[in-house]
Amino acid sequence: MFSPANENRLALCRLILIFFPIFGAKSFVRVVIQLHAVGATLEMLACKTIRFVLGDQLSTTLSSLRDANPAQDVIVMAEPRDEATYVPHHRQKIVFILSAMRHFAQDLREKGFEICYFDYQTHPTSSFTDALKLALKHHPVKQVIITEPGEWRIFGEVAKWTRTFDITLDVRADDRFFAPLSTFAEFAENRKELRMEYFYRQLRRTTGILMEPEGKPAGDQWNFDHDNRKRLPDDKRPPSPLTFKPDAITQTLLEHVAQDFPNACGKHEGFGWAVTRQDALKALDHFIEHRLPLFGDYQDAMTVKSSTVYHALLSGYINMGLLLPNEVCRAAEDAYRNGKVPINAAEGFIRQILGWREYVRGLYWHMGRDYGKGSYFDARRPLPAFFWNGDIAMNCLHHAITETLDNAYAHHIQRLMVIGNFALLSGLDPKEVCEWYLAVYIDAFEWVELPNTFGMALYADGGKMASKPYAASGKYINRMSDYCSDCQYNPNKNTGPDACPFNALYWHFLDRNAEKLGNNPRLGMPYRNWSRMNGNSKTALIQQAESFLKQMDCGKTPKPSRQGSLW
């Protein structure tokens, strides 16, 4: 199928073949110029609408593309410099997003669409607005259609387009999610607490996923989280995730990313992510067959043997639009219905998408533009340098951060209960922590990153999202991982040079925030334990914690050893 532009060029060639013998060489040049102008005008007239596709909207079923017509519409895509640099994104994340975009544009061209693509190397732009301005010069249309952006920052930019340009702007709902934003708004109305579990059950009923005909949940339980907290046995070695060899498009980006984005973080060597829908579907099939059966049992486990354990590594593909959440959840449900995976595995995985993903998106938009500002605990400590290099002797923190920087990935317990827990207990500045999470993870976009970090990991919203802070001592990490066995710190000791820093930091956190947290019913037991401690024990713990924090502030924490790679 040819695009209108290609058809016009073919017509121009036919006219040239007709007129050249008639007019001769000199007149032929004037005819060519005139016909070229006519051809350009025909191309402009043929284009009636611009369809603007953002980098995380790589789905052919996107609401803004569903009724697109190759004979009338031009599709605009852009790689604005500002989008790659407003935080120091991981180099693998930059390559992943740009390569996936370029492959998607290539697929649309093969379907006959004219693509107006502004890549950062040959057609640089500073913003989406800049790209649209340039596109309108070549295609002076009156209507621009776009699917609603996923975050407030870009939504605010797009909202100005009708004032900036003489166009009609059609902003369409992003119906790749299970629930429209209005569904969450109705759920949140008149509720004092916005807990995920109740929204999740509502969506289970609406979609029918893991529901029985009589209206009961599959397995007679809504939630099998209690069964999914096992430590990985010493004799179990999880299979490696499916990876993909970079093709020419990806390889070109890999060769330039370090030089072109000098302030970016992380390693780009060893890139193995899917960048097309076809490969993302292969990754989904591989996960369902090889990793989902044991995902439930060990979804909270951490180990030095594997940085991915049995996790899916599909979140980046879903958030970019290469996979759709419905097809992913249905694949997991089908595996359960066909007896290939147990219910705790299927439900635990589906809850992350149908539950948490939908919930955090709804919460992000419901809380408004200012969500993410402020700090409930008035935490102001700067982000330590070891967050950017992993040079910290606490083995759990070293593994979680180094694997993040090596692979642009860490699973949810590493993010929440190791890195997030440390940031919470240490009183790190929420703004700096949120920017770090947004930068380093391949699946991080603000709508999903901000609630998970600001609200859940840091409790910086004062409990709008979580019923209590996710604070834990080193004993939790020891129970769920094998990190502690090769660490210079002892998780069973609270004070002394070899005591696990998490232990003293935990009690320091509870003590300094007792006024705000002391009446939280979910923290009743630790506060009772704290009140029963004798004064000397309390003083020793506070001094231990403050000594560590002072050492960290001076950049004098002990250094670690190296470790292996995700791939």
PDB file of C-alpha atoms in Angstrom, residues 115-216:
ATOM      1  CA  ILE A 115       5.242   9.270   9.035  1.00  0.00           C
ATOM      2  CA  CYS A 116       6.611  12.662   9.981  1.00  0.00           C
ATOM      3  CA  TYR A 117       9.344  11.498  12.374  1.00  0.00           C
ATOM      4  CA  PHE A 118      11.645  13.855  14.261  1.00  0.00           C
ATOM      5  CA  ASP A 119      14.593  11.813  15.516  1.00  0.00           C
ATOM      6  CA  TYR A 120      17.059  13.498  17.850  1.00  0.00           C
ATOM      7  CA  GLN A 121      20.022  12.938  15.505  1.00  0.00           C
ATOM      8  CA  THR A 122      18.938  14.293  12.098  1.00  0.00           C
ATOM      9  CA  HIS A 123      15.722  16.202  12.874  1.00  0.00           C
ATOM     10  CA  PRO A 124      16.189  17.398  16.462  1.00  0.00           C
ATOM     11  CA  THR A 125      13.425  19.038  18.445  1.00  0.00           C
ATOM     12  CA  SER A 126      13.345  20.376  21.983  1.00  0.00           C
ATOM     13  CA  SER A 127       9.739  19.459  22.819  1.00  0.00           C
ATOM     14  CA  PHE A 128       6.577  17.878  21.435  1.00  0.00           C
ATOM     15  CA  THR A 129       5.282  21.389  20.778  1.00  0.00           C
ATOM     16  CA  ASP A 130       8.368  22.139  18.713  1.00  0.00           C
ATOM     17  CA  ALA A 131       7.793  18.942  16.709  1.00  0.00           C
ATOM     18  CA  LEU A 132       4.154  19.793  16.034  1.00  0.00           C
ATOM     19  CA  LYS A 133       5.114  23.304  14.915  1.00  0.00           C
ATOM     20  CA  LEU A 134       7.525  21.877  12.352  1.00  0.00           C
ATOM     21  CA  ALA A 135       5.000  19.253  11.223  1.00  0.00           C
ATOM     22  CA  LEU A 136       2.318  21.886  10.673  1.00  0.00           C
ATOM     23  CA  LYS A 137       4.667  23.811   8.369  1.00  0.00           C
ATOM     24  CA  HIS A 138       4.782  20.819   6.039  1.00  0.00           C
ATOM     25  CA  HIS A 139       1.209  19.689   6.693  1.00  0.00           C
ATOM     26  CA  PRO A 140      -0.969  22.756   7.456  1.00  0.00           C
ATOM     27  CA  VAL A 141      -3.965  20.814   8.730  1.00  0.00           C
ATOM     28  CA  LYS A 142      -6.764  22.091  10.958  1.00  0.00           C
ATOM     29  CA  GLN A 143      -7.134  19.029  13.196  1.00  0.00           C
ATOM     30  CA  VAL A 144      -4.696  17.192  15.457  1.00  0.00           C
ATOM     31  CA  ILE A 145      -5.703  13.951  17.152  1.00  0.00           C
ATOM     32  CA  ILE A 146      -3.810  12.531  20.119  1.00  0.00           C
ATOM     33  CA  THR A 147      -4.438   9.938  22.813  1.00  0.00           C
ATOM     34  CA  GLU A 148      -4.325  11.529  26.258  1.00  0.00           C
ATOM     35  CA  PRO A 149      -0.765  11.719  27.646  1.00  0.00           C
ATOM     36  CA  GLY A 150       0.041   9.520  30.616  1.00  0.00           C
ATOM     37  CA  GLU A 151       1.361  12.214  32.917  1.00  0.00           C
ATOM     38  CA  TRP A 152       0.551  15.740  34.044  1.00  0.00           C
ATOM     39  CA  ARG A 153       3.713  17.300  32.622  1.00  0.00           C
ATOM     40  CA  ILE A 154       2.973  16.341  29.024  1.00  0.00           C
ATOM     41  CA  PHE A 155      -0.772  16.795  29.453  1.00  0.00           C
ATOM     42  CA  GLY A 156      -0.118  20.434  30.361  1.00  0.00           C
ATOM     43  CA  GLU A 157       2.033  20.909  27.265  1.00  0.00           C
ATOM     44  CA  VAL A 158      -0.537  19.375  24.923  1.00  0.00           C
ATOM     45  CA  ALA A 159      -3.377  21.396  26.471  1.00  0.00           C
ATOM     46  CA  LYS A 160      -1.711  24.592  25.201  1.00  0.00           C
ATOM     47  CA  TRP A 161      -1.723  23.509  21.572  1.00  0.00           C
ATOM     48  CA  THR A 162      -5.113  25.001  20.724  1.00  0.00           C
ATOM     49  CA  ARG A 163      -3.863  28.410  21.878  1.00  0.00           C
ATOM     50  CA  THR A 164      -0.456  28.032  20.255  1.00  0.00           C
ATOM     51  CA  PHE A 165      -1.691  26.774  16.881  1.00  0.00           C
ATOM     52  CA  ASP A 166      -4.789  27.439  14.818  1.00  0.00           C
ATOM     53  CA  ILE A 167      -6.085  23.868  15.135  1.00  0.00           C
ATOM     54  CA  THR A 168      -8.864  21.763  16.554  1.00  0.00           C
ATOM     55  CA  LEU A 169      -7.433  19.353  19.131  1.00  0.00           C
ATOM     56  CA  ASP A 170      -9.092  15.984  19.686  1.00  0.00           C
ATOM     57  CA  VAL A 171      -7.700  14.381  22.880  1.00  0.00           C
ATOM     58  CA  ARG A 172      -8.950  10.811  23.159  1.00  0.00           C
ATOM     59  CA  ALA A 173      -9.077   8.562  26.219  1.00  0.00           C
ATOM     60  CA  ASP A 174      -6.347   5.959  26.591  1.00  0.00           C
ATOM     61  CA  ASP A 175      -8.518   2.853  26.617  1.00  0.00           C
ATOM     62  CA  ARG A 176      -5.603   0.426  26.768  1.00  0.00           C
ATOM     63  CA  PHE A 177      -6.216   0.392  30.513  1.00  0.00           C
ATOM     64  CA  PHE A 178      -8.954  -1.756  32.046  1.00  0.00           C
ATOM     65  CA  ALA A 179     -10.673   1.196  33.710  1.00  0.00           C
ATOM     66  CA  PRO A 180     -11.251   4.749  32.507  1.00  0.00           C
ATOM     67  CA  LEU A 181     -10.174   7.466  34.902  1.00  0.00           C
ATOM     68  CA  SER A 182     -13.813   8.172  35.684  1.00  0.00           C
ATOM     69  CA  THR A 183     -14.103   4.692  37.223  1.00  0.00           C
ATOM     70  CA  PHE A 184     -11.392   5.481  39.757  1.00  0.00           C
ATOM     71  CA  ALA A 185     -12.932   8.895  40.442  1.00  0.00           C
ATOM     72  CA  GLU A 186     -16.242   7.174  41.275  1.00  0.00           C
ATOM     73  CA  PHE A 187     -14.414   4.644  43.436  1.00  0.00           C
ATOM     74  CA  ALA A 188     -12.597   7.411  45.329  1.00  0.00           C
ATOM     75  CA  GLU A 189     -15.662   9.549  45.922  1.00  0.00           C
ATOM     76  CA  ASN A 190     -16.549   9.853  49.627  1.00  0.00           C
ATOM     77  CA  ARG A 191     -13.813   7.377  50.642  1.00  0.00           C
ATOM     78  CA  LYS A 192     -11.453   8.336  53.444  1.00  0.00           C
ATOM     79  CA  GLU A 193      -8.961   5.652  52.434  1.00  0.00           C
ATOM     80  CA  LEU A 194      -8.087   4.699  48.860  1.00  0.00           C
ATOM     81  CA  ARG A 195      -6.893   1.119  49.237  1.00  0.00           C
ATOM     82  CA  MET A 196      -5.894  -0.948  46.236  1.00  0.00           C
ATOM     83  CA  GLU A 197      -7.557  -4.179  47.357  1.00  0.00           C
ATOM     84  CA  TYR A 198     -11.109  -2.868  47.005  1.00  0.00           C
ATOM     85  CA  PHE A 199     -10.479  -1.306  43.595  1.00  0.00           C
ATOM     86  CA  TYR A 200      -8.858  -4.552  42.480  1.00  0.00           C
ATOM     87  CA  ARG A 201     -11.909  -6.599  43.490  1.00  0.00           C
ATOM     88  CA  GLN A 202     -14.156  -4.188  41.635  1.00  0.00           C
ATOM     89  CA  LEU A 203     -12.129  -4.651  38.439  1.00  0.00           C
ATOM     90  CA  ARG A 204     -12.105  -8.425  38.874  1.00  0.00           C
ATOM     91  CA  ARG A 205     -15.907  -8.344  38.854  1.00  0.00           C
ATOM     92  CA  THR A 206     -16.053  -5.928  35.918  1.00  0.00           C
ATOM     93  CA  THR A 207     -13.624  -7.846  33.704  1.00  0.00           C
ATOM     94  CA  GLY A 208     -14.507 -11.353  34.864  1.00  0.00           C
ATOM     95  CA  ILE A 209     -10.816 -12.177  35.156  1.00  0.00           C
ATOM     96  CA  LEU A 210     -10.264 -15.044  37.628  1.00  0.00           C
ATOM     97  CA  MET A 211     -13.977 -15.072  38.418  1.00  0.00           C
ATOM     98  CA  GLU A 212     -16.314 -18.080  38.491  1.00  0.00           C
ATOM     99  CA  PRO A 213     -19.771 -18.061  36.860  1.00  0.00           C
ATOM    100  CA  GLU A 214     -21.548 -17.757  40.208  1.00  0.00           C
ATOM    101  CA  GLY A 215     -19.654 -14.520  40.954  1.00  0.00           C
ATOM    102  CA  LYS A 216     -17.059 -15.975  43.310  1.00  0.00           C
TER     103      LYS A 216
END
